[in-house]
PDB file of C-alpha atoms in Angstrom:
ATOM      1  CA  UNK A   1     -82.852  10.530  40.708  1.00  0.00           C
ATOM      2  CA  UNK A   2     -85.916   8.401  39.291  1.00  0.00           C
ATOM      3  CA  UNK A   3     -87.549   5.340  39.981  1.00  0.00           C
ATOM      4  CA  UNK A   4     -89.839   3.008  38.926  1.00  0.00           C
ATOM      5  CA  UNK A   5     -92.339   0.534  40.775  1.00  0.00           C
ATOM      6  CA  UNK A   6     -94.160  -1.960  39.832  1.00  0.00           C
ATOM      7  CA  UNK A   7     -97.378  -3.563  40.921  1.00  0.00           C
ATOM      8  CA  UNK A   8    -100.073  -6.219  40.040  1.00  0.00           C
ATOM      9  CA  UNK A   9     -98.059  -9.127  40.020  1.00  0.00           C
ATOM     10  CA  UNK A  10     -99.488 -12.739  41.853  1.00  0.00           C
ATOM     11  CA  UNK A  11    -100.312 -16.101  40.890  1.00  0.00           C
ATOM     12  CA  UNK A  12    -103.499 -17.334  38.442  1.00  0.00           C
ATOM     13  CA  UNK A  13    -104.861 -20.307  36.315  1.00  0.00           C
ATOM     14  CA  UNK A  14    -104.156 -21.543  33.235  1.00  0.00           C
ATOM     15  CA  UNK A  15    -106.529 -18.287  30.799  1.00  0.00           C
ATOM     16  CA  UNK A  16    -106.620 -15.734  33.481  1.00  0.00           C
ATOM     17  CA  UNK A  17    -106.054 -12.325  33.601  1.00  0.00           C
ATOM     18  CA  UNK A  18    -103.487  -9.961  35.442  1.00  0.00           C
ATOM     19  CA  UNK A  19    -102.758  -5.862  34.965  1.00  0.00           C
ATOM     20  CA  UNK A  20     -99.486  -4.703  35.963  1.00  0.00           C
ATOM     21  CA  UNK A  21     -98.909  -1.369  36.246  1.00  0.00           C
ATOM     22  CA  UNK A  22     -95.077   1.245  36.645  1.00  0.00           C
ATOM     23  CA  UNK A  23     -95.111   4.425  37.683  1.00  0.00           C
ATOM     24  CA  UNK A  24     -91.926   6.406  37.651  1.00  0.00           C
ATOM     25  CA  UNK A  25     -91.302   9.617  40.115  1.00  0.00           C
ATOM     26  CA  UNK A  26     -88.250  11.195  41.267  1.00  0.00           C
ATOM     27  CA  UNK A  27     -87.152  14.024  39.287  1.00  0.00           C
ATOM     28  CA  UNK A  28     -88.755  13.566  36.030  1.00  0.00           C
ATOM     29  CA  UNK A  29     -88.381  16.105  32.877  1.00  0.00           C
ATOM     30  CA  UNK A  30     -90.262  13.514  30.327  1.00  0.00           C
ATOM     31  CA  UNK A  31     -90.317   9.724  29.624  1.00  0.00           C
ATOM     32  CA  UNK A  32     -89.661   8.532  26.309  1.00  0.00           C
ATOM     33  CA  UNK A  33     -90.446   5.061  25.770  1.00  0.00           C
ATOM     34  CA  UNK A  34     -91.593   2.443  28.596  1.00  0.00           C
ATOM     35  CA  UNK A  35     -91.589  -1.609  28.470  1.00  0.00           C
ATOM     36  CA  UNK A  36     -92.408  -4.350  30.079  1.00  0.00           C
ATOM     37  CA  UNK A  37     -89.475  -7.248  29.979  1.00  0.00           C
ATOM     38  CA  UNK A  38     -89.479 -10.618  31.899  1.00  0.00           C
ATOM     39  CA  UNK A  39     -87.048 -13.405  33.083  1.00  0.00           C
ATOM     40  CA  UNK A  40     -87.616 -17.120  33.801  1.00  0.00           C
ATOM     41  CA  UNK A  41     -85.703 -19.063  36.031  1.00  0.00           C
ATOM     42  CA  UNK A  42     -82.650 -20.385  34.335  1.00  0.00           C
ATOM     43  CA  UNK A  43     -83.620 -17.903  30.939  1.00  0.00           C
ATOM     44  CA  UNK A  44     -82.156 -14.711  30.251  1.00  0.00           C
ATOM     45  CA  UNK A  45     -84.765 -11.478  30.797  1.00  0.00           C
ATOM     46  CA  UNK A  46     -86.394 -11.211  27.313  1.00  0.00           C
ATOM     47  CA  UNK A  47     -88.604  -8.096  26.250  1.00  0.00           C
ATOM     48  CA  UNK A  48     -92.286  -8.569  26.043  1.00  0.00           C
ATOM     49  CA  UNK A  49     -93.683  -5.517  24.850  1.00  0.00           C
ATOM     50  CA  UNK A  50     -92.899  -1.777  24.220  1.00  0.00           C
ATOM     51  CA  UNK A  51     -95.199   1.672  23.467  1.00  0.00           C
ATOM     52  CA  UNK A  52     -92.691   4.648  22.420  1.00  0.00           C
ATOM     53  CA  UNK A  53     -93.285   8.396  23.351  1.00  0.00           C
ATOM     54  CA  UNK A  54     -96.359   8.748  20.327  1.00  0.00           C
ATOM     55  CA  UNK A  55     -97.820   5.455  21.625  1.00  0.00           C
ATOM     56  CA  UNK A  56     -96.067   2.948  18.922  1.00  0.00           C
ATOM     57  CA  UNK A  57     -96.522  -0.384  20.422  1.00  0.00           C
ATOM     58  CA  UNK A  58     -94.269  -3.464  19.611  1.00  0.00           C
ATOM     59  CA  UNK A  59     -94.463  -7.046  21.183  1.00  0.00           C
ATOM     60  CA  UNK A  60     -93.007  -9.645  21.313  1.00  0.00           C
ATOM     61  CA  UNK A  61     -94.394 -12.714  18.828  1.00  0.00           C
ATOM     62  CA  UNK A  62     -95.285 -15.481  22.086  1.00  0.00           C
ATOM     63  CA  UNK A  63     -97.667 -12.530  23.666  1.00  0.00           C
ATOM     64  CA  UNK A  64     -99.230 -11.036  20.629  1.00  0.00           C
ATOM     65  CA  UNK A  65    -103.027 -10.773  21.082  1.00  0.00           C
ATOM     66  CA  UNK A  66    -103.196 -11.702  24.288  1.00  0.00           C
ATOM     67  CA  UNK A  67    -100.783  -9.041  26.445  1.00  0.00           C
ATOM     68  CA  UNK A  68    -101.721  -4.932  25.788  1.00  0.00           C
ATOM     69  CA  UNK A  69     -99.344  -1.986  26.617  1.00  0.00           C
ATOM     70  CA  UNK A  70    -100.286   1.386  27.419  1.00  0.00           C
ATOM     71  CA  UNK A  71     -99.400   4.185  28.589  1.00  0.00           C
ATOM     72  CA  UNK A  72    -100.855   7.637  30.797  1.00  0.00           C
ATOM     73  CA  UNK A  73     -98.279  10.158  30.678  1.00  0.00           C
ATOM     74  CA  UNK A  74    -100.144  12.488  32.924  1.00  0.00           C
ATOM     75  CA  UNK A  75     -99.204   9.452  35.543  1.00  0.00           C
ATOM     76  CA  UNK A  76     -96.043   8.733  34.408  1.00  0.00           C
ATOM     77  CA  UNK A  77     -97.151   4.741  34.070  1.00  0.00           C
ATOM     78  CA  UNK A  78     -97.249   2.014  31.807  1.00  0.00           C
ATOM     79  CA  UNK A  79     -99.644  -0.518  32.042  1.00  0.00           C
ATOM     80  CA  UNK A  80     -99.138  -4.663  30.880  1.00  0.00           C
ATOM     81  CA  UNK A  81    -102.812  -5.851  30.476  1.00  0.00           C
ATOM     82  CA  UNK A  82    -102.443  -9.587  30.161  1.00  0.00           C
ATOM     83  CA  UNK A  83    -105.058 -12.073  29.277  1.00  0.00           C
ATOM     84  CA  UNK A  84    -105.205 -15.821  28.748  1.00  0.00           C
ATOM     85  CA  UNK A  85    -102.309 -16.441  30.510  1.00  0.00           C
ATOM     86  CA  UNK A  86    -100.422 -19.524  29.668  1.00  0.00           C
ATOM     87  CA  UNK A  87     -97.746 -21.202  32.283  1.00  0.00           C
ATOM     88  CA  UNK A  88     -94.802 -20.232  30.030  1.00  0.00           C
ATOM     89  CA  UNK A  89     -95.886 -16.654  30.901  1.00  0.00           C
ATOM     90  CA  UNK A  90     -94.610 -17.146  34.469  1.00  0.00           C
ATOM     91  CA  UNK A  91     -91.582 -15.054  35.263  1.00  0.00           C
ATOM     92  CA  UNK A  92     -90.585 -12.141  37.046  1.00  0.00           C
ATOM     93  CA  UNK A  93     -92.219  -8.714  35.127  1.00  0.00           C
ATOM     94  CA  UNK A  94     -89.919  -6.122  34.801  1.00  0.00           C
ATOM     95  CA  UNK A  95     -90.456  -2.547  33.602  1.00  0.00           C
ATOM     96  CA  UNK A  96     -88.472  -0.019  31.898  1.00  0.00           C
ATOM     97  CA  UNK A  97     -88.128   3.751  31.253  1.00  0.00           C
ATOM     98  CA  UNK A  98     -85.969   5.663  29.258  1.00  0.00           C
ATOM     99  CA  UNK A  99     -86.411   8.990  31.027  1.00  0.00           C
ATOM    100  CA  UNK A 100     -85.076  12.806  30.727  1.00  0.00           C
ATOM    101  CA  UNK A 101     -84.429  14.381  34.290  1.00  0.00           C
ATOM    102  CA  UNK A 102     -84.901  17.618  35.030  1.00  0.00           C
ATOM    103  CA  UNK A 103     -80.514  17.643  35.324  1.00  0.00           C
ATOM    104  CA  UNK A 104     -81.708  16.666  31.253  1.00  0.00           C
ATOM    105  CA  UNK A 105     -79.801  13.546  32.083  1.00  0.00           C
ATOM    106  CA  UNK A 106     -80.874  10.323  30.250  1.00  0.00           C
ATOM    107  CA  UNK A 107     -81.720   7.673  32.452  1.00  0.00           C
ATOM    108  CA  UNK A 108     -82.448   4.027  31.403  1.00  0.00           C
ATOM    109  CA  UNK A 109     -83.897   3.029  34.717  1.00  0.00           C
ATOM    110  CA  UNK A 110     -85.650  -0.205  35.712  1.00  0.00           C
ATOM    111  CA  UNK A 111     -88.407  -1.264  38.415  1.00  0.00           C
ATOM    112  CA  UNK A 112     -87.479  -3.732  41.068  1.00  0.00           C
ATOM    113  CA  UNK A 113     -89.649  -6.444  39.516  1.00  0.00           C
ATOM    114  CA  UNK A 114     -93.391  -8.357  40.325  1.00  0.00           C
ATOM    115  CA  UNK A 115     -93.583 -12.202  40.479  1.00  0.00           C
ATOM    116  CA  UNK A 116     -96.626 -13.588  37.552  1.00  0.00           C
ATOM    117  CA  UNK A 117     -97.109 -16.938  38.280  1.00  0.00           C
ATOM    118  CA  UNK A 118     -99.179 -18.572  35.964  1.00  0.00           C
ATOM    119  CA  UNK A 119    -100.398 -22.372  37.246  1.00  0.00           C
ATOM    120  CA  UNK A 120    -101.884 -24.801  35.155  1.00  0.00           C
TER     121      UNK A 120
END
């Protein structure tokens, strides 16, 4: 069994800044790649950015240059830096893990979710 929480969410102006961070724990073998994905009211939940086992990063084209992924594997946790927040950034932040239990199960497992609001 694994999970993930999240943490960092809350509420800023129009070009602030907000870090969220996942960890995962539970009975962990390795994590192969983590992201960050979010969901508006009244939108479906849309990815925002992913970093793969060997650190590839991806995002998604309305955060580029202003959101960062990483990762620290010795902590099992990904990190969403995000900087000059807009208000179409507000949802709820949702991260993701593709991890290998020690059963060497594959579980796609997801965090409970942390509220960004972003106010103008």
């Amino acid at each position: 069994q694994v999970q993930l929480v999240e943490s960092g969410g809350g509420s800023v102006q129009t070009g602030g800044s907000l870090r969220l961070s996942c960890t995962a724990s539970g009975s962990i073998r390795s994590i192969d790649a983590m992201g960050w994905y979010r969901q508006a009211p009244g939108k479906q939940r849309e990815s925002v950015a992913g970093i793969s086992s060997g650190d590839s990063t991806n995002y998604a084209d309305s955060v580029k240059g202003r959101f960062t992924i990483s990762r620290d594997n010795a902590k099992n946790t990904v990190y969403l830096q995000m900087n000059s927040l807009k208000p179409e950034d507000t949802a709820v932040y949702y991260c993701s893990a593709r991890i290998l239990t020690t059963e060497r199960f594959i579980s796609d497992s997801w965090g409970q979710g942390t509220q960004v609001t972003v106010s103008s």
